[in-house]
């Protein structure tokens, strides 16, 4: 493999609905780590105005950003996304703050090749408000999980977890900041490893 060359890197798409700080962390790897095995070739969003779209465009990454409501149903939205993924040769997908359940159209097209990041030690605190829910439960420890996506909400086989302590008096904002600091290191590392695996699998015709 040529260091820094695109030929040895696995083309992936990142799906995002929010601020895009994890997308940014992966883009930093793409830019500065010549051996990072992934290459982000597309960013998909269901929130056309979100900051993640701006982050992608600023980095020169193509963006597919459409509201699901603009399509007859979710399957039609995902079929349009799938056309984009295939047109760009995407081999795997990393969800990074994509606040939507992935449907059968995409799951069946990328079996075992869609990965999600979640701000808790799953199975604790699934859903949209994991950080708030952990604080409300009064836990002394939460964390970050990376898992393969299935049809459930934040379910699917866990690939990596990292503990994050919760100090007395922490707010949702300060805990989220601590969690993000972990995510920004953990997710690019795990996505890189998966990308290496996906590239090998595709090379073997699987
Ligand atoms: C991240 O903290 C991620 O763990 C969470 O959304 C945030 C996105 O931040 N994902 C979920 O809650 C999935 N259920 P970002 O837009 O700054 O990357």
mmCIF file with all atom_site columns, N, CA and C in Angstrom, residues 151-189:
data_model
loop_
_atom_site.group_PDB
_atom_site.id
_atom_site.type_symbol
_atom_site.label_atom_id
_atom_site.label_alt_id
_atom_site.label_comp_id
_atom_site.label_asym_id
_atom_site.label_entity_id
_atom_site.label_seq_id
_atom_site.pdbx_PDB_ins_code
_atom_site.Cartn_x
_atom_site.Cartn_y
_atom_site.Cartn_z
_atom_site.occupancy
_atom_site.B_iso_or_equiv
_atom_site.pdbx_formal_charge
_atom_site.auth_seq_id
_atom_site.auth_comp_id
_atom_site.auth_asym_id
_atom_site.auth_atom_id
_atom_site.pdbx_PDB_model_num
ATOM 1   N N  . UNK A 1 151 ? -31.282 -3.964 13.527 1.00 0.00 ? 151 UNK A N  1
ATOM 2   C CA . UNK A 1 151 ? -32.550 -3.234 13.333 1.00 0.00 ? 151 UNK A CA 1
ATOM 3   C C  . UNK A 1 151 ? -33.039 -2.526 14.596 1.00 0.00 ? 151 UNK A C  1
ATOM 4   N N  . UNK A 1 152 ? -32.362 -2.715 15.731 1.00 0.00 ? 152 UNK A N  1
ATOM 5   C CA . UNK A 1 152 ? -32.821 -2.113 16.985 1.00 0.00 ? 152 UNK A CA 1
ATOM 6   C C  . UNK A 1 152 ? -32.272 -0.706 17.209 1.00 0.00 ? 152 UNK A C  1
ATOM 7   N N  . UNK A 1 153 ? -32.630 -0.146 18.382 1.00 0.00 ? 153 UNK A N  1
ATOM 8   C CA . UNK A 1 153 ? -32.128 1.178  18.748 1.00 0.00 ? 153 UNK A CA 1
ATOM 9   C C  . UNK A 1 153 ? -30.909 0.981  19.647 1.00 0.00 ? 153 UNK A C  1
ATOM 10  N N  . UNK A 1 154 ? -29.731 1.283  19.112 1.00 0.00 ? 154 UNK A N  1
ATOM 11  C CA . UNK A 1 154 ? -28.465 1.148  19.857 1.00 0.00 ? 154 UNK A CA 1
ATOM 12  C C  . UNK A 1 154 ? -28.261 -0.280 20.383 1.00 0.00 ? 154 UNK A C  1
ATOM 13  N N  . UNK A 1 155 ? -28.679 -1.241 19.575 1.00 0.00 ? 155 UNK A N  1
ATOM 14  C CA . UNK A 1 155 ? -28.392 -2.653 19.867 1.00 0.00 ? 155 UNK A CA 1
ATOM 15  C C  . UNK A 1 155 ? -27.356 -3.124 18.840 1.00 0.00 ? 155 UNK A C  1
ATOM 16  N N  . UNK A 1 156 ? -27.111 -4.428 18.793 1.00 0.00 ? 156 UNK A N  1
ATOM 17  C CA . UNK A 1 156 ? -26.124 -4.943 17.846 1.00 0.00 ? 156 UNK A CA 1
ATOM 18  C C  . UNK A 1 156 ? -24.814 -5.225 18.567 1.00 0.00 ? 156 UNK A C  1
ATOM 19  N N  . UNK A 1 157 ? -24.012 -6.161 18.028 1.00 0.00 ? 157 UNK A N  1
ATOM 20  C CA . UNK A 1 157 ? -22.794 -6.617 18.707 1.00 0.00 ? 157 UNK A CA 1
ATOM 21  C C  . UNK A 1 157 ? -21.834 -5.475 19.038 1.00 0.00 ? 157 UNK A C  1
ATOM 22  N N  . UNK A 1 158 ? -21.382 -5.475 20.301 1.00 0.00 ? 158 UNK A N  1
ATOM 23  C CA . UNK A 1 158 ? -20.441 -4.435 20.755 1.00 0.00 ? 158 UNK A CA 1
ATOM 24  C C  . UNK A 1 158 ? -19.035 -4.785 20.256 1.00 0.00 ? 158 UNK A C  1
ATOM 25  N N  . UNK A 1 159 ? -18.357 -3.773 19.736 1.00 0.00 ? 159 UNK A N  1
ATOM 26  C CA . UNK A 1 159 ? -16.987 -3.953 19.235 1.00 0.00 ? 159 UNK A CA 1
ATOM 27  C C  . UNK A 1 159 ? -15.973 -3.355 20.206 1.00 0.00 ? 159 UNK A C  1
ATOM 28  N N  . UNK A 1 160 ? -16.318 -2.223 20.807 1.00 0.00 ? 160 UNK A N  1
ATOM 29  C CA . UNK A 1 160 ? -15.366 -1.557 21.711 1.00 0.00 ? 160 UNK A CA 1
ATOM 30  C C  . UNK A 1 160 ? -16.138 -0.716 22.722 1.00 0.00 ? 160 UNK A C  1
ATOM 31  N N  . UNK A 1 161 ? -15.580 -0.651 23.940 1.00 0.00 ? 161 UNK A N  1
ATOM 32  C CA . UNK A 1 161 ? -16.170 0.229  24.969 1.00 0.00 ? 161 UNK A CA 1
ATOM 33  C C  . UNK A 1 161 ? -15.041 0.891  25.746 1.00 0.00 ? 161 UNK A C  1
ATOM 34  N N  . UNK A 1 162 ? -15.328 2.072  26.282 1.00 0.00 ? 162 UNK A N  1
ATOM 35  C CA . UNK A 1 162 ? -14.352 2.797  27.072 1.00 0.00 ? 162 UNK A CA 1
ATOM 36  C C  . UNK A 1 162 ? -15.094 3.456  28.224 1.00 0.00 ? 162 UNK A C  1
ATOM 37  N N  . UNK A 1 163 ? -14.590 3.278  29.440 1.00 0.00 ? 163 UNK A N  1
ATOM 38  C CA . UNK A 1 163 ? -15.268 3.859  30.610 1.00 0.00 ? 163 UNK A CA 1
ATOM 39  C C  . UNK A 1 163 ? -14.968 5.345  30.750 1.00 0.00 ? 163 UNK A C  1
ATOM 40  N N  . UNK A 1 164 ? -15.962 6.077  31.247 1.00 0.00 ? 164 UNK A N  1
ATOM 41  C CA . UNK A 1 164 ? -15.792 7.513  31.524 1.00 0.00 ? 164 UNK A CA 1
ATOM 42  C C  . UNK A 1 164 ? -16.366 7.776  32.926 1.00 0.00 ? 164 UNK A C  1
ATOM 43  N N  . UNK A 1 165 ? -15.538 8.291  33.861 1.00 0.00 ? 165 UNK A N  1
ATOM 44  C CA . UNK A 1 165 ? -16.062 8.572  35.200 1.00 0.00 ? 165 UNK A CA 1
ATOM 45  C C  . UNK A 1 165 ? -17.002 9.774  35.208 1.00 0.00 ? 165 UNK A C  1
ATOM 46  N N  . UNK A 1 166 ? -17.999 9.709  36.095 1.00 0.00 ? 166 UNK A N  1
ATOM 47  C CA . UNK A 1 166 ? -18.927 10.834 36.275 1.00 0.00 ? 166 UNK A CA 1
ATOM 48  C C  . UNK A 1 166 ? -18.644 11.438 37.650 1.00 0.00 ? 166 UNK A C  1
ATOM 49  N N  . UNK A 1 167 ? -18.206 12.688 37.676 1.00 0.00 ? 167 UNK A N  1
ATOM 50  C CA . UNK A 1 167 ? -17.898 13.346 38.951 1.00 0.00 ? 167 UNK A CA 1
ATOM 51  C C  . UNK A 1 167 ? -19.147 14.022 39.523 1.00 0.00 ? 167 UNK A C  1
ATOM 52  N N  . UNK A 1 168 ? -19.157 14.169 40.839 1.00 0.00 ? 168 UNK A N  1
ATOM 53  C CA . UNK A 1 168 ? -20.275 14.882 41.475 1.00 0.00 ? 168 UNK A CA 1
ATOM 54  C C  . UNK A 1 168 ? -20.352 16.295 40.897 1.00 0.00 ? 168 UNK A C  1
ATOM 55  N N  . UNK A 1 169 ? -21.558 16.739 40.647 1.00 0.00 ? 169 UNK A N  1
ATOM 56  C CA . UNK A 1 169 ? -21.762 18.113 40.173 1.00 0.00 ? 169 UNK A CA 1
ATOM 57  C C  . UNK A 1 169 ? -21.589 18.293 38.675 1.00 0.00 ? 169 UNK A C  1
ATOM 58  N N  . UNK A 1 170 ? -21.301 17.222 37.960 1.00 0.00 ? 170 UNK A N  1
ATOM 59  C CA . UNK A 1 170 ? -21.145 17.374 36.499 1.00 0.00 ? 170 UNK A CA 1
ATOM 60  C C  . UNK A 1 170 ? -22.481 17.728 35.854 1.00 0.00 ? 170 UNK A C  1
ATOM 61  N N  . UNK A 1 171 ? -22.414 18.532 34.818 1.00 0.00 ? 171 UNK A N  1
ATOM 62  C CA . UNK A 1 171 ? -23.605 18.869 34.049 1.00 0.00 ? 171 UNK A CA 1
ATOM 63  C C  . UNK A 1 171 ? -23.612 18.039 32.770 1.00 0.00 ? 171 UNK A C  1
ATOM 64  N N  . UNK A 1 172 ? -24.741 18.093 32.072 1.00 0.00 ? 172 UNK A N  1
ATOM 65  C CA . UNK A 1 172 ? -24.812 17.360 30.804 1.00 0.00 ? 172 UNK A CA 1
ATOM 66  C C  . UNK A 1 172 ? -23.707 17.860 29.868 1.00 0.00 ? 172 UNK A C  1
ATOM 67  N N  . UNK A 1 173 ? -23.468 19.169 29.914 1.00 0.00 ? 173 UNK A N  1
ATOM 68  C CA . UNK A 1 173 ? -22.465 19.759 29.025 1.00 0.00 ? 173 UNK A CA 1
ATOM 69  C C  . UNK A 1 173 ? -21.052 19.273 29.372 1.00 0.00 ? 173 UNK A C  1
ATOM 70  N N  . UNK A 1 174 ? -20.722 19.303 30.668 1.00 0.00 ? 174 UNK A N  1
ATOM 71  C CA . UNK A 1 174 ? -19.347 18.917 31.038 1.00 0.00 ? 174 UNK A CA 1
ATOM 72  C C  . UNK A 1 174 ? -19.120 17.422 30.850 1.00 0.00 ? 174 UNK A C  1
ATOM 73  N N  . UNK A 1 175 ? -20.166 16.611 31.086 1.00 0.00 ? 175 UNK A N  1
ATOM 74  C CA . UNK A 1 175 ? -20.011 15.169 30.870 1.00 0.00 ? 175 UNK A CA 1
ATOM 75  C C  . UNK A 1 175 ? -19.898 14.858 29.379 1.00 0.00 ? 175 UNK A C  1
ATOM 76  N N  . UNK A 1 176 ? -20.700 15.558 28.585 1.00 0.00 ? 176 UNK A N  1
ATOM 77  C CA . UNK A 1 176 ? -20.632 15.345 27.136 1.00 0.00 ? 176 UNK A CA 1
ATOM 78  C C  . UNK A 1 176 ? -19.246 15.714 26.607 1.00 0.00 ? 176 UNK A C  1
ATOM 79  N N  . UNK A 1 177 ? -18.682 16.764 27.162 1.00 0.00 ? 177 UNK A N  1
ATOM 80  C CA . UNK A 1 177 ? -17.333 17.174 26.730 1.00 0.00 ? 177 UNK A CA 1
ATOM 81  C C  . UNK A 1 177 ? -16.318 16.060 27.033 1.00 0.00 ? 177 UNK A C  1
ATOM 82  N N  . UNK A 1 178 ? -16.450 15.461 28.212 1.00 0.00 ? 178 UNK A N  1
ATOM 83  C CA . UNK A 1 178 ? -15.545 14.375 28.596 1.00 0.00 ? 178 UNK A CA 1
ATOM 84  C C  . UNK A 1 178 ? -15.755 13.158 27.689 1.00 0.00 ? 178 UNK A C  1
ATOM 85  N N  . UNK A 1 179 ? -17.019 12.875 27.388 1.00 0.00 ? 179 UNK A N  1
ATOM 86  C CA . UNK A 1 179 ? -17.333 11.740 26.513 1.00 0.00 ? 179 UNK A CA 1
ATOM 87  C C  . UNK A 1 179 ? -16.807 11.986 25.095 1.00 0.00 ? 179 UNK A C  1
ATOM 88  N N  . UNK A 1 180 ? -17.008 13.205 24.619 1.00 0.00 ? 180 UNK A N  1
ATOM 89  C CA . UNK A 1 180 ? -16.520 13.523 23.270 1.00 0.00 ? 180 UNK A CA 1
ATOM 90  C C  . UNK A 1 180 ? -15.008 13.338 23.168 1.00 0.00 ? 180 UNK A C  1
ATOM 91  N N  . UNK A 1 181 ? -14.297 13.723 24.221 1.00 0.00 ? 181 UNK A N  1
ATOM 92  C CA . UNK A 1 181 ? -12.826 13.591 24.189 1.00 0.00 ? 181 UNK A CA 1
ATOM 93  C C  . UNK A 1 181 ? -12.436 12.124 23.982 1.00 0.00 ? 181 UNK A C  1
ATOM 94  N N  . UNK A 1 182 ? -13.192 11.212 24.592 1.00 0.00 ? 182 UNK A N  1
ATOM 95  C CA . UNK A 1 182 ? -12.934 9.772  24.400 1.00 0.00 ? 182 UNK A CA 1
ATOM 96  C C  . UNK A 1 182 ? -13.358 9.346  22.996 1.00 0.00 ? 182 UNK A C  1
ATOM 97  N N  . UNK A 1 183 ? -14.559 9.760  22.598 1.00 0.00 ? 183 UNK A N  1
ATOM 98  C CA . UNK A 1 183 ? -15.077 9.356  21.282 1.00 0.00 ? 183 UNK A CA 1
ATOM 99  C C  . UNK A 1 183 ? -14.115 9.735  20.159 1.00 0.00 ? 183 UNK A C  1
ATOM 100 N N  . UNK A 1 184 ? -13.557 10.939 20.281 1.00 0.00 ? 184 UNK A N  1
ATOM 101 C CA . UNK A 1 184 ? -12.735 11.454 19.171 1.00 0.00 ? 184 UNK A CA 1
ATOM 102 C C  . UNK A 1 184 ? -11.444 10.664 18.980 1.00 0.00 ? 184 UNK A C  1
ATOM 103 N N  . UNK A 1 185 ? -11.054 9.913  20.021 1.00 0.00 ? 185 UNK A N  1
ATOM 104 C CA . UNK A 1 185 ? -9.880  9.039  19.902 1.00 0.00 ? 185 UNK A CA 1
ATOM 105 C C  . UNK A 1 185 ? -10.326 7.616  19.532 1.00 0.00 ? 185 UNK A C  1
ATOM 106 N N  . UNK A 1 186 ? -11.350 7.125  20.246 1.00 0.00 ? 186 UNK A N  1
ATOM 107 C CA . UNK A 1 186 ? -11.771 5.732  20.082 1.00 0.00 ? 186 UNK A CA 1
ATOM 108 C C  . UNK A 1 186 ? -12.372 5.463  18.697 1.00 0.00 ? 186 UNK A C  1
ATOM 109 N N  . UNK A 1 187 ? -13.259 6.359  18.243 1.00 0.00 ? 187 UNK A N  1
ATOM 110 C CA . UNK A 1 187 ? -14.013 6.044  17.023 1.00 0.00 ? 187 UNK A CA 1
ATOM 111 C C  . UNK A 1 187 ? -13.107 5.983  15.785 1.00 0.00 ? 187 UNK A C  1
ATOM 112 N N  . UNK A 1 188 ? -12.235 6.971  15.575 1.00 0.00 ? 188 UNK A N  1
ATOM 113 C CA . UNK A 1 188 ? -11.355 6.846  14.397 1.00 0.00 ? 188 UNK A CA 1
ATOM 114 C C  . UNK A 1 188 ? -10.496 5.582  14.449 1.00 0.00 ? 188 UNK A C  1
ATOM 115 N N  . UNK A 1 189 ? -10.068 5.187  15.654 1.00 0.00 ? 189 UNK A N  1
ATOM 116 C CA . UNK A 1 189 ? -9.231  3.980  15.767 1.00 0.00 ? 189 UNK A CA 1
ATOM 117 C C  . UNK A 1 189 ? -10.039 2.738  15.379 1.00 0.00 ? 189 UNK A C  1
#
